[in-house]
Short mmCIF file of C-alpha atoms and ligand atoms in Angstrom, two decimals:
data_model
loop_
_atom_site.label_atom_id
_atom_site.label_comp_id
_atom_site.label_asym_id
_atom_site.label_seq_id
_atom_site.Cartn_x
_atom_site.Cartn_y
_atom_site.Cartn_z
CA UNK X 4 31.64 11.44 -28.80
CA UNK X 5 31.86 8.39 -26.60
CA UNK X 6 29.36 9.89 -24.14
CA UNK X 7 26.95 10.67 -26.97
CA UNK X 8 27.23 7.15 -28.30
CA UNK X 9 26.33 5.55 -24.94
CA UNK X 10 23.56 8.09 -24.30
CA UNK X 11 21.46 6.80 -27.18
CA UNK X 12 21.74 3.15 -26.15
CA UNK X 13 18.99 1.62 -24.07
CA UNK X 14 19.62 -0.82 -21.26
CA UNK X 15 18.78 -4.45 -22.03
CA UNK X 16 15.22 -5.66 -21.66
CA UNK X 17 12.53 -8.08 -22.86
CA UNK X 18 11.43 -8.14 -26.51
CA UNK X 19 8.04 -6.69 -27.40
CA UNK X 20 5.07 -9.01 -27.80
CA UNK X 21 3.45 -6.73 -30.36
CA UNK X 22 4.37 -3.47 -32.01
CA UNK X 23 1.71 -1.36 -30.28
CA UNK X 24 1.51 -3.19 -27.00
CA UNK X 25 5.18 -3.70 -26.20
CA UNK X 26 5.35 -6.22 -23.35
CA UNK X 27 1.94 -5.20 -21.99
CA UNK X 28 0.12 -8.55 -22.51
CA UNK X 29 2.74 -10.46 -20.53
CA UNK X 30 3.04 -7.73 -17.89
CA UNK X 31 -0.72 -7.64 -17.29
CA UNK X 32 -0.96 -11.38 -16.63
CA UNK X 33 1.20 -11.20 -13.51
CA UNK X 34 2.76 -7.73 -13.13
CA UNK X 35 4.83 -8.38 -10.01
CA UNK X 36 6.12 -11.76 -11.24
CA UNK X 37 6.93 -10.23 -14.61
CA UNK X 38 8.98 -7.40 -13.08
CA UNK X 39 10.88 -9.98 -11.03
CA UNK X 40 11.72 -12.05 -14.08
CA UNK X 41 12.79 -8.91 -15.97
CA UNK X 42 15.13 -7.85 -13.15
CA UNK X 43 16.50 -11.38 -12.77
CA UNK X 44 17.16 -11.66 -16.49
CA UNK X 45 18.37 -8.17 -17.39
CA UNK X 46 19.81 -6.79 -14.14
CA UNK X 47 19.48 -3.64 -12.05
CA UNK X 48 18.33 -1.46 -14.93
CA UNK X 49 16.09 -2.86 -17.65
CA UNK X 50 14.08 -1.26 -20.42
CA UNK X 51 10.66 -2.36 -21.60
CA UNK X 52 7.80 -0.84 -23.51
CA UNK X 53 4.37 -0.79 -21.87
CA UNK X 54 2.06 0.15 -24.70
CA UNK X 55 3.15 3.63 -25.77
CA UNK X 56 5.21 4.20 -22.63
CA UNK X 57 8.93 3.75 -22.21
CA UNK X 58 9.47 2.10 -18.84
CA UNK X 59 12.67 1.39 -16.95
CA UNK X 60 12.75 -1.17 -14.16
CA UNK X 61 15.21 0.08 -11.54
CA UNK X 62 16.25 -2.54 -9.00
CA UNK X 63 19.40 -1.34 -7.27
CA UNK X 64 18.81 0.10 -3.76
CA UNK X 65 21.22 3.03 -4.33
CA UNK X 66 19.52 4.08 -7.56
CA UNK X 67 16.14 3.76 -5.87
CA UNK X 68 17.34 6.00 -3.02
CA UNK X 69 18.45 8.61 -5.59
CA UNK X 70 15.09 8.58 -7.37
CA UNK X 71 12.94 8.64 -4.25
CA UNK X 72 15.10 10.83 -2.03
CA UNK X 73 18.27 12.59 -3.14
CA UNK X 74 17.16 13.44 -6.71
CA UNK X 75 13.43 13.46 -6.06
CA UNK X 76 12.86 16.91 -7.58
CA UNK X 77 13.68 15.38 -10.99
CA UNK X 78 10.53 13.27 -10.85
CA UNK X 79 6.77 13.40 -10.69
CA UNK X 80 4.50 10.53 -9.84
CA UNK X 81 3.80 8.20 -12.73
CA UNK X 82 0.74 8.52 -14.92
CA UNK X 83 -0.57 5.33 -13.41
CA UNK X 84 -1.32 7.27 -10.25
CA UNK X 85 -2.54 10.31 -12.13
CA UNK X 86 -5.23 8.05 -13.53
CA UNK X 87 -6.26 7.22 -9.96
CA UNK X 88 -7.65 10.76 -9.90
CA UNK X 89 -10.91 9.39 -11.38
CA UNK X 90 -11.45 7.96 -7.93
CA UNK X 91 -9.28 9.91 -5.52
CA UNK X 92 -9.43 13.41 -7.04
CA UNK X 93 -6.63 15.63 -5.75
CA UNK X 94 -5.85 13.94 -2.44
CA UNK X 95 -2.36 13.44 -1.02
CA UNK X 96 -1.64 10.33 -3.07
CA UNK X 97 -2.39 11.90 -6.43
CA UNK X 98 -1.54 15.61 -6.09
CA UNK X 99 1.78 17.25 -6.94
CA UNK X 100 3.90 20.34 -6.31
CA UNK X 101 2.94 23.19 -3.99
CA UNK X 102 -0.60 21.92 -3.57
CA UNK X 103 0.72 18.57 -2.35
CA UNK X 104 3.16 20.26 0.06
CA UNK X 105 0.36 22.38 1.55
CA UNK X 106 -2.00 19.43 1.94
CA UNK X 107 0.73 17.28 3.45
CA UNK X 108 1.45 19.99 6.07
CA UNK X 109 -2.22 20.12 6.90
CA UNK X 110 -2.71 16.38 7.25
CA UNK X 111 0.62 15.57 8.98
CA UNK X 112 -0.45 16.51 12.55
CA UNK X 113 -3.02 13.70 12.47
CA UNK X 114 -0.08 11.28 12.47
CA UNK X 115 2.00 12.75 15.30
CA UNK X 116 3.13 10.46 18.07
CA UNK X 117 0.67 11.72 20.69
CA UNK X 118 -2.17 11.04 18.27
CA UNK X 119 -0.87 7.56 17.49
CA UNK X 120 -0.85 6.80 21.21
CA UNK X 121 -4.56 7.58 21.29
CA UNK X 122 -5.33 5.66 18.11
CA UNK X 123 -3.70 2.55 19.63
CA UNK X 124 -6.60 2.04 22.04
CA UNK X 125 -9.06 2.19 19.13
CA UNK X 126 -6.98 -0.25 17.09
CA UNK X 127 -7.01 -2.79 19.93
CA UNK X 128 -10.72 -2.25 20.67
CA UNK X 129 -11.62 -2.77 17.00
CA UNK X 130 -9.52 -5.97 16.83
CA UNK X 131 -11.18 -7.29 19.99
CA UNK X 132 -14.60 -6.50 18.62
CA UNK X 133 -13.86 -8.07 15.24
CA UNK X 134 -12.77 -11.36 16.83
CA UNK X 135 -15.44 -11.42 19.56
CA UNK X 136 -17.90 -13.37 17.42
CA UNK X 137 -15.38 -15.97 16.25
CA UNK X 138 -15.74 -19.57 17.34
CA UNK X 139 -13.18 -22.37 17.03
CA UNK X 140 -13.50 -24.37 13.83
CA UNK X 141 -15.16 -21.52 11.94
CA UNK X 142 -14.04 -21.03 8.34
CA UNK X 143 -13.52 -17.44 7.36
CA UNK X 144 -12.16 -15.46 4.44
CA UNK X 145 -9.45 -13.78 6.47
CA UNK X 146 -8.89 -11.20 3.75
CA UNK X 147 -12.50 -10.06 4.15
CA UNK X 148 -12.19 -10.08 7.94
CA UNK X 149 -9.00 -8.00 7.84
CA UNK X 150 -10.50 -5.58 5.32
CA UNK X 151 -13.51 -4.97 7.57
CA UNK X 152 -11.25 -4.58 10.58
CA UNK X 153 -8.81 -2.10 9.04
CA UNK X 154 -11.69 -0.08 7.60
CA UNK X 155 -13.27 0.09 11.05
CA UNK X 156 -9.91 1.21 12.47
CA UNK X 157 -9.27 3.96 9.96
CA UNK X 158 -12.87 5.14 10.23
CA UNK X 159 -12.74 5.31 14.00
CA UNK X 160 -9.27 6.78 14.41
CA UNK X 161 -9.26 9.34 11.65
CA UNK X 162 -12.92 10.24 11.40
CA UNK X 163 -14.16 9.30 14.90
CA UNK X 164 -16.88 7.52 12.99
CA UNK X 165 -18.26 4.08 13.29
CA UNK X 166 -18.13 2.99 9.68
CA UNK X 167 -18.64 -0.67 10.51
CA UNK X 168 -22.32 -0.47 9.51
CA UNK X 169 -21.21 0.80 6.11
CA UNK X 170 -18.18 -1.48 5.97
CA UNK X 171 -19.81 -4.13 3.80
CA UNK X 172 -21.14 -1.52 1.40
CA UNK X 173 -17.72 0.10 1.23
CA UNK X 174 -16.14 -3.32 0.73
CA UNK X 175 -18.50 -4.14 -2.15
CA UNK X 176 -17.93 -0.73 -3.72
CA UNK X 177 -14.18 -1.22 -3.42
CA UNK X 178 -14.32 -4.63 -5.10
CA UNK X 179 -16.31 -3.16 -7.99
CA UNK X 180 -13.87 -0.30 -8.25
CA UNK X 181 -10.82 -2.53 -8.21
CA UNK X 182 -12.28 -4.80 -10.87
CA UNK X 183 -12.17 -1.96 -13.39
CA UNK X 184 -9.46 0.12 -11.79
CA UNK X 185 -6.65 -2.05 -13.13
CA UNK X 186 -8.00 -1.42 -16.63
CA UNK X 187 -8.25 2.29 -15.95
CA UNK X 188 -4.66 2.40 -14.79
CA UNK X 189 -3.32 0.92 -17.99
CA UNK X 190 -2.15 2.78 -21.08
CA UNK X 191 -4.91 3.43 -23.68
CA UNK X 192 -7.43 3.61 -20.86
CA UNK X 193 -8.22 7.31 -21.15
CA UNK X 194 -10.89 6.66 -23.73
CA UNK X 195 -12.29 3.52 -22.04
CA UNK X 196 -13.59 5.50 -19.10
CA UNK X 197 -15.58 7.76 -21.42
CA UNK X 198 -17.56 4.83 -22.86
CA UNK X 199 -21.03 4.05 -21.48
CA UNK X 200 -20.17 0.33 -21.12
CA UNK X 201 -21.36 -1.72 -18.12
CA UNK X 202 -17.99 -1.97 -16.29
CA UNK X 203 -17.55 1.83 -16.46
CA UNK X 204 -21.12 2.32 -15.23
CA UNK X 205 -20.47 -0.10 -12.35
CA UNK X 206 -17.31 1.77 -11.46
CA UNK X 207 -19.16 5.09 -11.44
CA UNK X 208 -21.95 3.66 -9.32
CA UNK X 209 -19.48 2.29 -6.81
CA UNK X 210 -17.62 5.60 -6.71
CA UNK X 211 -20.92 7.43 -6.11
CA UNK X 212 -21.64 5.07 -3.22
CA UNK X 213 -18.28 5.87 -1.62
CA UNK X 214 -18.88 9.58 -2.18
CA UNK X 215 -22.23 9.32 -0.49
CA UNK X 216 -20.62 7.76 2.59
CA UNK X 217 -17.78 10.29 2.77
CA UNK X 218 -19.92 13.35 2.08
CA UNK X 219 -22.25 11.93 4.74
CA UNK X 220 -19.41 11.91 7.29
CA UNK X 221 -18.50 15.49 6.33
CA UNK X 222 -22.11 16.68 6.62
CA UNK X 223 -22.58 14.99 10.02
CA UNK X 224 -19.52 16.75 11.36
CA UNK X 225 -20.49 20.13 9.97
CA UNK X 226 -23.94 19.77 11.48
CA UNK X 227 -22.60 18.86 14.90
CA UNK X 228 -19.96 21.63 14.71
CA UNK X 229 -17.89 19.48 17.06
CA UNK X 230 -14.09 19.58 17.06
CA UNK X 231 -13.29 15.99 17.92
CA UNK X 232 -9.57 16.58 17.31
CA UNK X 233 -9.42 14.00 14.54
CA UNK X 234 -8.35 14.41 10.97
CA UNK X 235 -11.74 15.39 9.66
CA UNK X 236 -11.95 18.21 12.21
CA UNK X 237 -8.53 19.43 11.14
CA UNK X 238 -9.46 19.50 7.50
CA UNK X 239 -12.73 21.30 8.19
CA UNK X 240 -11.12 23.78 10.59
CA UNK X 241 -8.47 24.68 8.05
CA UNK X 242 -11.31 25.57 5.74
CA UNK X 243 -13.08 27.69 8.32
CA UNK X 244 -9.97 29.64 9.27
CA UNK X 245 -9.12 30.73 5.75
CA UNK X 246 -12.14 31.27 3.60
CA UNK X 247 -10.18 32.24 0.53
CA UNK X 248 -7.69 29.41 0.24
CA UNK X 249 -9.58 27.00 2.44
CA UNK X 250 -10.70 23.59 1.37
CA UNK X 251 -13.91 23.01 -0.45
CA UNK X 252 -16.10 20.03 0.42
CA UNK X 253 -14.64 18.35 -2.65
CA UNK X 254 -11.07 18.80 -1.37
CA UNK X 255 -12.02 17.50 2.06
CA UNK X 256 -13.71 14.57 0.31
CA UNK X 257 -10.57 13.86 -1.74
CA UNK X 258 -8.30 13.76 1.33
CA UNK X 259 -10.81 11.77 3.37
CA UNK X 260 -11.37 9.19 0.64
CA UNK X 261 -7.62 8.95 0.02
CA UNK X 262 -6.95 8.17 3.67
CA UNK X 263 -9.90 5.82 3.90
CA UNK X 264 -8.62 3.84 0.92
CA UNK X 265 -4.83 4.19 1.32
CA UNK X 266 -5.23 3.58 5.05
CA UNK X 267 -7.14 0.32 5.02
CA UNK X 268 -6.59 -1.65 1.82
CA UNK X 269 -2.81 -1.78 2.27
CA UNK X 270 -2.87 -2.80 5.93
CA UNK X 271 -5.62 -5.37 5.34
CA UNK X 272 -3.48 -7.06 2.71
CA UNK X 273 -0.38 -6.94 4.91
CA UNK X 274 -2.25 -8.57 7.81
CA UNK X 275 -3.82 -11.21 5.57
CA UNK X 276 -0.43 -12.25 4.21
CA UNK X 277 0.94 -12.25 7.76
CA UNK X 278 -1.70 -14.76 8.95
CA UNK X 279 -1.00 -16.87 5.89
CA UNK X 280 2.78 -16.85 6.46
CA UNK X 281 2.34 -17.70 10.15
CA UNK X 282 0.13 -20.66 9.23
CA UNK X 283 2.92 -21.95 6.98
CA UNK X 284 5.69 -21.40 9.56
CA UNK X 285 4.71 -23.05 12.84
CA UNK X 286 8.08 -22.37 14.48
CA UNK X 287 7.81 -18.62 13.90
CA UNK X 288 4.20 -18.78 15.04
CA UNK X 289 5.23 -20.46 18.31
CA UNK X 290 7.86 -17.78 18.95
CA UNK X 291 5.32 -15.08 18.26
CA UNK X 292 2.92 -16.61 20.77
CA UNK X 293 5.67 -16.94 23.37
CA UNK X 294 6.64 -13.28 23.02
CA UNK X 295 3.06 -12.02 23.17
CA UNK X 296 2.20 -14.15 26.21
CA UNK X 297 5.42 -13.18 27.99
CA UNK X 298 5.07 -9.43 27.41
CA UNK X 299 1.31 -9.01 27.77
CA UNK X 300 0.50 -11.76 30.25
CA UNK X 301 -3.08 -11.90 28.96
CA UNK X 302 -3.81 -8.15 29.05
CA UNK X 303 -4.76 -6.05 26.05
CA UNK X 304 -1.77 -4.39 24.36
CA UNK X 305 -1.25 -0.61 24.42
CA UNK X 306 0.87 1.73 22.30
CA UNK X 307 3.99 1.36 24.49
CA UNK X 308 3.88 -2.41 24.04
CA UNK X 309 4.71 -2.09 20.34
CA UNK X 310 8.41 -1.59 21.10
CA UNK X 311 8.34 -4.40 23.67
CA UNK X 312 7.27 -6.86 20.97
CA UNK X 313 10.32 -6.99 18.64
CA UNK X 314 9.64 -10.48 17.32
CA UNK X 315 6.03 -9.56 16.52
CA UNK X 316 7.34 -6.47 14.68
CA UNK X 317 9.80 -8.73 12.84
CA UNK X 318 6.91 -10.99 11.75
CA UNK X 319 5.04 -8.01 10.34
CA UNK X 320 8.21 -6.61 8.71
CA UNK X 321 8.90 -9.97 7.09
CA UNK X 322 5.35 -10.17 5.73
CA UNK X 323 5.81 -6.67 4.27
CA UNK X 324 9.04 -7.89 2.71
CA UNK X 325 7.58 -10.95 1.00
CA UNK X 326 4.15 -9.48 0.20
CA UNK X 327 4.61 -5.71 -0.02
CA UNK X 328 1.10 -4.25 -0.47
CA UNK X 329 2.53 -1.45 -2.64
CA UNK X 330 4.31 -3.88 -4.96
CA UNK X 331 5.61 -1.17 -7.35
CA UNK X 332 6.28 2.53 -7.07
CA UNK X 333 6.36 4.60 -10.24
CA UNK X 334 7.93 7.93 -11.11
CA UNK X 335 8.16 9.93 -14.33
CA UNK X 336 11.36 11.76 -15.26
CA UNK X 337 10.84 15.51 -15.76
CA UNK X 338 14.09 15.77 -17.72
CA UNK X 339 16.73 13.39 -19.04
CA UNK X 340 18.21 11.49 -16.12
CA UNK X 341 21.40 9.42 -15.87
CA UNK X 342 21.65 6.01 -14.27
CA UNK X 343 25.02 4.30 -14.56
CA UNK X 344 26.09 4.62 -18.20
CA UNK X 345 22.58 5.18 -19.46
CA UNK X 346 20.50 8.25 -20.09
CA UNK X 347 16.81 7.87 -19.33
CA UNK X 348 14.92 10.30 -21.59
CA UNK X 349 12.52 12.85 -20.10
CA UNK X 350 8.94 11.56 -19.63
CA UNK X 351 10.04 7.94 -19.23
CA UNK X 352 8.49 5.89 -16.46
CA UNK X 353 10.75 4.46 -13.76
CA UNK X 354 9.37 1.45 -11.94
CA UNK X 355 10.80 0.42 -8.58
CA UNK X 356 9.37 -2.71 -7.09
CA UNK X 357 9.60 -3.71 -3.42
CA UNK X 358 8.40 -7.16 -4.56
CA UNK X 359 11.54 -7.46 -6.70
CA UNK X 360 14.19 -5.77 -4.54
CA UNK X 361 12.99 -7.38 -1.32
CA UNK X 362 13.61 -10.79 -2.92
CA UNK X 363 17.11 -10.02 -4.12
CA UNK X 364 19.54 -12.64 -2.74
CA UNK X 365 22.34 -10.03 -2.58
CA UNK X 366 20.53 -8.42 0.37
CA UNK X 367 18.26 -11.27 1.43
CA UNK X 368 19.92 -14.71 1.65
CA UNK X 369 17.33 -17.44 0.96
CA UNK X 370 14.91 -14.73 -0.10
CA UNK X 371 11.77 -16.87 -0.20
CA UNK X 372 12.23 -18.02 3.39
CA UNK X 373 10.03 -16.34 6.01
CA UNK X 374 12.53 -15.49 8.71
CA UNK X 375 11.62 -12.78 11.25
CA UNK X 376 15.15 -13.01 12.71
CA UNK X 377 16.33 -10.94 9.76
CA UNK X 378 14.91 -8.00 11.68
CA UNK X 379 17.36 -8.27 14.53
CA UNK X 380 19.01 -4.78 14.51
CA UNK X 381 22.51 -6.24 13.79
CA UNK X 382 21.22 -8.04 10.70
CA UNK X 383 19.17 -5.08 9.48
CA UNK X 384 22.19 -2.75 9.77
CA UNK X 385 24.11 -4.82 7.16
CA UNK X 386 21.68 -4.07 4.34
CA UNK X 387 21.49 -0.97 2.14
CA UNK X 388 18.60 1.22 3.29
CA UNK X 389 16.56 0.88 0.12
CA UNK X 390 16.85 -2.91 -0.02
CA UNK X 391 13.55 -2.59 1.88
CA UNK X 392 11.06 0.12 1.02
CA UNK X 393 7.49 -1.06 1.51
CA UNK X 394 6.49 2.52 2.42
CA UNK X 395 8.47 4.28 -0.31
CA UNK X 396 10.78 7.16 0.66
CA UNK X 397 11.51 10.88 0.41
CA UNK X 398 8.90 13.62 0.30
CA UNK X 399 6.23 11.17 -0.84
CA UNK X 400 6.93 8.52 1.78
CA UNK X 401 3.77 6.96 3.19
CA UNK X 402 2.25 9.43 5.65
CA UNK X 403 0.67 6.51 7.48
CA UNK X 404 3.87 4.49 7.95
CA UNK X 405 4.02 4.71 11.74
CA UNK X 406 0.26 4.31 11.95
CA UNK X 407 0.57 1.10 9.92
CA UNK X 408 3.40 -0.30 12.07
CA UNK X 409 1.49 0.18 15.29
CA UNK X 410 -1.71 -1.10 13.70
CA UNK X 411 0.01 -4.21 12.36
CA UNK X 412 1.73 -5.11 15.62
CA UNK X 413 -1.27 -4.29 17.83
CA UNK X 414 -3.76 -6.21 15.71
CA UNK X 415 -1.42 -9.21 15.54
CA UNK X 416 -0.80 -9.13 19.29
CA UNK X 417 -4.50 -8.76 20.11
CA UNK X 418 -5.73 -11.55 17.87
CA UNK X 419 -2.80 -13.97 18.28
CA UNK X 420 -3.30 -13.91 22.04
CA UNK X 421 -6.33 -16.12 21.51
CA UNK X 422 -6.37 -17.33 17.93
CA UNK X 423 -4.37 -19.03 15.28
CA UNK X 424 -5.42 -19.60 11.71
CA UNK X 425 -5.00 -22.54 9.38
CA UNK X 426 -5.33 -22.43 5.61
CA UNK X 427 -8.35 -24.43 4.42
CA UNK X 428 -6.85 -27.45 2.60
CA UNK X 429 -6.85 -26.98 -1.15
CA UNK X 430 -7.49 -23.24 -0.98
CA UNK X 431 -5.43 -21.68 -3.80
CA UNK X 432 -3.02 -18.95 -2.74
CA UNK X 433 -2.04 -16.57 -5.52
CA UNK X 434 -1.29 -12.90 -5.69
CA UNK X 435 -3.22 -10.35 -7.70
CA UNK X 436 -1.22 -7.20 -8.20
CA UNK X 437 -3.61 -4.40 -9.01
CA UNK X 438 -2.89 -1.24 -7.07
CA UNK X 439 -2.12 -3.30 -4.02
CA UNK X 440 -1.05 -6.89 -3.73
CA UNK X 441 -4.20 -8.80 -2.89
CA UNK X 442 -4.76 -12.54 -2.45
CA UNK X 443 -6.42 -13.42 -5.75
CA UNK X 444 -8.88 -15.91 -4.29
CA UNK X 445 -9.27 -14.37 -0.84
CA UNK X 446 -7.74 -16.32 2.07
CA UNK X 447 -9.98 -19.08 3.42
CA UNK X 448 -8.74 -20.09 6.85
CA UNK X 449 -10.06 -22.08 9.78
CA UNK X 450 -9.96 -20.38 13.16
CA UNK X 451 -8.47 -22.34 16.02
CA UNK X 452 -8.32 -21.17 19.62
CA UNK X 453 -4.90 -21.39 21.23
C1 HEM U 16 1.12 -1.68 5.41
C2 HEM U 16 0.48 -0.57 5.16
C3 HEM U 16 0.89 0.48 4.14
C4 HEM U 16 1.76 0.40 3.08
C5 HEM U 16 2.57 -0.80 2.63
C6 HEM U 16 1.77 1.70 2.45
C7 HEM U 16 2.57 2.03 1.36
C8 HEM U 16 2.66 3.30 0.82
C9 HEM U 16 3.62 3.70 -0.19
C10 HEM U 16 4.66 2.80 -0.83
C11 HEM U 16 3.42 5.01 -0.46
C12 HEM U 16 4.23 5.88 -1.42
C13 HEM U 16 3.79 5.77 -2.85
C14 HEM U 16 4.69 6.54 -3.78
O1 HEM U 16 5.74 7.06 -3.39
O2 HEM U 16 4.37 6.60 -4.98
C15 HEM U 16 2.30 5.44 0.36
C16 HEM U 16 1.77 6.71 0.36
C17 HEM U 16 0.71 7.07 1.13
N1 HEM U 16 0.08 6.34 2.13
FE1 HEM U 16 0.56 4.48 2.68
N2 HEM U 16 0.91 2.51 3.11
C18 HEM U 16 0.35 1.82 4.16
C19 HEM U 16 -0.53 2.30 5.10
C20 HEM U 16 -1.08 3.55 5.10
C21 HEM U 16 -1.97 4.06 6.10
C22 HEM U 16 -2.40 3.30 7.34
C23 HEM U 16 -2.33 5.33 5.70
C24 HEM U 16 -3.25 6.31 6.36
C25 HEM U 16 -3.93 6.12 7.45
C26 HEM U 16 -1.65 5.59 4.44
C27 HEM U 16 -1.78 6.74 3.69
C28 HEM U 16 -0.95 7.08 2.65
C29 HEM U 16 -1.02 8.37 1.95
C30 HEM U 16 -2.00 9.49 2.20
C31 HEM U 16 0.03 8.37 1.01
C32 HEM U 16 0.41 9.50 0.06
C33 HEM U 16 1.47 10.33 0.75
C34 HEM U 16 1.98 11.48 -0.09
O3 HEM U 16 2.24 11.33 -1.28
O4 HEM U 16 2.17 12.56 0.50
N3 HEM U 16 -0.89 4.50 4.12
N4 HEM U 16 1.88 4.39 1.15
#
């Protein structure tokens, strides 16, 4: 009887703003900040209603580990990501079940260590090229610069393609897409995307533009018949080898677009926030410069240098802690699921936020302080594993995690050898949590040579 009584009780949580909307209006204003205030007020498990959906904010590392790893078969991805199918189709990010497992097996070899070693040279070359035209005193939107750079990197490494000529077009299309995408990801949005209203039209036009670029890359490769050993070749070869269960152009497009988007937007944001944090923390910046100069002695970095640059890695890790590009990870319970004394009913949404947990003073003393020394192995060993999960965990862990680490460290080392960046006075710095955590107003910085 006792168990039944507790089972029907919900954990504490914020009151609804309106009967239909639940807490949606407040959540939408500043989603990451709102989740933080909910966790700070109501604890490790809080209930709130997002429109018609019952959502639980889970903020204890052990419970997060259970959901993402040990009990992962109890969950699917949340509907928020299912809605991303309007853009990404059935790529790795949005697919489920056996289809996902098969696609993941197919794509995984593109991220093996020997491949990453080769990609490293491209990452450094792209960073050198991106900064070649910079002059001291120049003002730049560093977010735009980093977006162009990471797009060039993912294009070159995974598709052996020079997408820099299309980079601006892709960037514009992405901005258009993101401006409506947050609406499309919200509850009640299913019908919005069927309306012939201008924002939906703009979204469709931008998506068509991206399709044109990606189908163009596929067609070029088919025409050349070349096996360049990159991801695109692998996807196309898998299709050729098995003409019954092979991939259609549409499936290749879905995986390619997924990697193009998942592989550049996240890293661009991470690097932008890193430059910002360095500009605000001159002591850390000086230590970064000292390490890079000492290890590289003026030469270009290579893959093996990544592990010789522990402070640089700590800088990147700390930026991912304070500004995790994937600021929330969602799952949906297949069946009723127990957390502590509570039963989470089937179909509920569970939200786990790196933005929230990575600011929890239980695991991160002085959480708002940018302190790369936290990443000394002795310090890191004291924390529960899922006190830090910018790349998620379990079967759906980011496939590009190691790619992103080497990209982050190599781009930082390449650019910081010659440049430092200063925030333009008065430039507002705010976050905008859509799918990723972007700087709301871009990041206007002045370039200074070292
Ligand atoms: C700092 C950079 C990055 C961050 C913070 C990041 C974060 C994440 C997170 C949190 C997930 C899991 C989402 C979930 O469980 O619901 C994920 C999945 C994924 N990421 Fe990343 N990512 C980054 C870079 C990359 C790169 C460079 C690539 C590819 C080149 C990539 C490709 C993917 C793909 C394809 C998935 C879906 C994996 C699957 O479900 O099988 N990501 N990423």
